[in-house]
Steps between C-alpha positions, in 0.01 A plus 500: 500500500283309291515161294336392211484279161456759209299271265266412784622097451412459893188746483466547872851566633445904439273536728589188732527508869814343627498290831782556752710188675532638793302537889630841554326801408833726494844385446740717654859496346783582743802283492480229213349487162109421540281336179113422433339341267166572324361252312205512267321208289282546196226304401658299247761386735778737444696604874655832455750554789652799607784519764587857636862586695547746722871568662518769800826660279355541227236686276466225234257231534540153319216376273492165414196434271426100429201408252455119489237339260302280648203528205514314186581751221832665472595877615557678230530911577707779661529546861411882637694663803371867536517806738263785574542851620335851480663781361348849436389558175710811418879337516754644742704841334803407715584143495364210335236301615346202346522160366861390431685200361835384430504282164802377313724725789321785402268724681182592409298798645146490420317791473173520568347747244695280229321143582276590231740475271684166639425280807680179420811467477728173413841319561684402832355641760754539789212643788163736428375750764302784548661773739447872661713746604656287776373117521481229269275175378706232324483157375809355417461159296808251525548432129293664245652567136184500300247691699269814453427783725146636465347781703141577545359834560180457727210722614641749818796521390601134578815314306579157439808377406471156354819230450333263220765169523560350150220202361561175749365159444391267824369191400313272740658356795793754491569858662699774446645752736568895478734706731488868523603739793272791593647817621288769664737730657674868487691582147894538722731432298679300785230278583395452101898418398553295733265208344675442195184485250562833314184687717761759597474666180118557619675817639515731185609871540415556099742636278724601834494138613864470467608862695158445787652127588849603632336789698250249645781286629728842615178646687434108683877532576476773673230424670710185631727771718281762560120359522320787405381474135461910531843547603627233231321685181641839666844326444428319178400855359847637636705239311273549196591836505889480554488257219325758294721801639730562177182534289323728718892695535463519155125608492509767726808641358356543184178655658732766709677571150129559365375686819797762438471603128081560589524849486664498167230217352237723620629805323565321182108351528352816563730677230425232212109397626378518154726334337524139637757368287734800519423443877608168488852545343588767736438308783702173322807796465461573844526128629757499272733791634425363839615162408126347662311189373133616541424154571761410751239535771283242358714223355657430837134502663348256215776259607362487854135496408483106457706433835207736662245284380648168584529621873136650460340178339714272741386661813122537382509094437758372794271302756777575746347836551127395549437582903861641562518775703733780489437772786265690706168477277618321224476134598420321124742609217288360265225752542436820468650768769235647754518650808155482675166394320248717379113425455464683203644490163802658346502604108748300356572309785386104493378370877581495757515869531786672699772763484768373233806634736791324245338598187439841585916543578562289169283755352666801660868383440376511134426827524850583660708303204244699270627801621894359445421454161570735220135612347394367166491794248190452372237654709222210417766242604605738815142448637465189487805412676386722762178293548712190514544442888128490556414267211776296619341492870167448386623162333695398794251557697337129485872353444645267808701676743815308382468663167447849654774457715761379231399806262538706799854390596601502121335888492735631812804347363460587146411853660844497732692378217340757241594803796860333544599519072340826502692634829825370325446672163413839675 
């Protein structure tokens, strides 16, 4: 976290070096709120102070910045607080990752391949930050409603974030003083809410923000009587599903309906195949006489699609799973399933190189519900669902086990559920 004036009226303090109050070469924090002091003086007289505070409860560190003018001109400019982290260059195809800022309550995502096209941005600026999948940079000021946000996009793939404070004026003789917090910490939602400055909402699931939240807090529930994050998505995917069970009643009802009049869509497609349209109404008659919605199997589905991807972007962001173990070889449900290590490289497969055990089920209960499902009638179509399961397990196969394992779960039930309608309607 750096400081700075933005017009340069105290040239040095950029790159100044800051003195410490203090005889101790570590300060260790265990009980009681701990502070030190760095002071720096330019060579015009002006005493920039900076007081740092640490707590042993908390993540947030207190700032207290105090410029008094000891020269004999006024200081006239903008005071700069900024931050500084790598990121890759290509940005992340799963979650955001980035600079960030919350101004005038709202929140900002900056992406990276669009700072060419803006990289300042204005108003009251609640915190800025720059984040990854899991942690988080911050600075929080204490009152700031005319402020800009301006991030820098450096050689190797180094960002700056940059707070620019609104034009001050310190004449001689007097000083002003700037408080901020610092956070550097993990983006959980407990931790971030409980601070009361609005950085909670650093925790975006996208456009499933609102359905990925509640299953955050069900899935850290869960955990609270049965402390196994595996176990607790196995369960979270269970009640998902028994929420979901009338659609996917009505789903697989309407695919048994279709699965029984096959032999008479085939006959009426191989009896009208040049003459598409003819084709067509025959097959509309047919649905008609058997009182089926051709698209009853997919409405239902569609309805479920965007509670699948809150639960699939939730549980590729949720810190909570970073080092959790589940069982026997799988020991962090934030990354990718293998059993043993290999030396040599897989196709496909990013490192570290193993046997994907989970995604090789997921893959094969895919398979199974493929073979549940009525067949599309168009032979093109037909073959490409039947390739489905292994393009499906070649993309999981760099996903985090907690992903695996929650399509997995949601697989075998949606497979015993599809096998229970059907067993009924036999």
């Amino acid at each position: 976290c750096r400081t700075w004036s933005k017009n340069q009226s105290i040239p040095e303090m950029m790159d100044a070096v800051y003195n410490a109050e203090t005889d101790h070469e570590e300060i260790k924090i265990v009980s009681e709120e701990q502070a030190i002091k760095f002071v720096w003086i330019s060579s015009e007289g002006v005493t920039v102070e900076k007081e740092y505070s640490f707590s042993p409860d908390s993540y947030l560190i207190g700032l207290n910045l105090t410029i008094k003018n000891r020269s004999d001109r006024p200081l006239v400019d903008h005071l700069v607080v900024s931050i500084e982290k790598k990121f890759p260059e290509e940005a992340s195809r799963y979650g955001f990752i980035g600079p960030s800022a919350l101004i005038n309550n709202k929140m900002e995502q900056i992406k990276i391949k669009k700072l060419k096209d803006k990289d300042t941005f204005e108003g009251k600026i609640n915190w800025i930050a720059l984040q990854d999948r899991y942690f988080l940079g911050s600075v929080i000021p204490e009152k700031m409603d005319d402020a800009r946000v301006r991030i820098l996009q450096h050689e190797g793939g180094l960002l700056e974030s940059r707070l620019i404070t609104e034009m001050k004026n310190i004449n001689p003789g007097q000083a002003k003083r700037f408080v901020f917090d610092i956070y550097f910490g993990p983006k959980s939602m407990k931790v971030l809410k409980g601070m009361n400055n609005g950085l909670d909402k650093a925790v975006n699931f996208g456009m499933f923000d609102i359905l990925a939240k509640p299953c955050l807090w069900l899935m850290n529930f869960l955990y609270g009587f049965i402390p196994n994050y595996g176990i607790a998505i196995i369960i979270l995917t269970v009640i998902t599903k028994l929420l979901l069970w009338p659609l996917g009643n009505k789903s697989y009802r309407s695919m048994g309906e279709m699965k029984k009049i096959q032999p008479l869509m085939a006959e009426l497609r191989e009896k009208y195949k040049d003459d598409k349209k003819r084709m067509n109404q025959e097959l509309m008659s047919l649905y008609k006489v058997y009182k089926i919605n051709p698209m009853g199997g997919c409405l239902p589905m569609v309805v479920q699609i965007p509670v699948f991807f809150a639960l699939y972007r939730m549980l590729y962001q949720a810190i909570e799973l970073r080092h959790a173990p589940f069982f026997l070889w799988i020991n962090d449900l934030s990354a990718p399933d293998r059993l043993m290590h290999f030396d040599f490289s897989i196709p496909f497969m990013e490192p570290p190189y193993g046997i994907p055990v989970l995604t090789i089920v997921m893959g094969a209960t895919m398979f199974l519900q493929q073979k549940l499902t009525p067949s599309p009638g168009d032979p093109a179509q037909a073959k490409m669902m039947m390739f489905m399961p292994i393009i499906f397990t070649v993309i999981f196969i760099n996903f985090s086990s907690g992903l695996v394992l929650y399509w997995l779960i949601n697989n075998i039930l949606s497979i015993a559920q599809q096998h229970y309608i059907q067993k009924k309607m036999a």
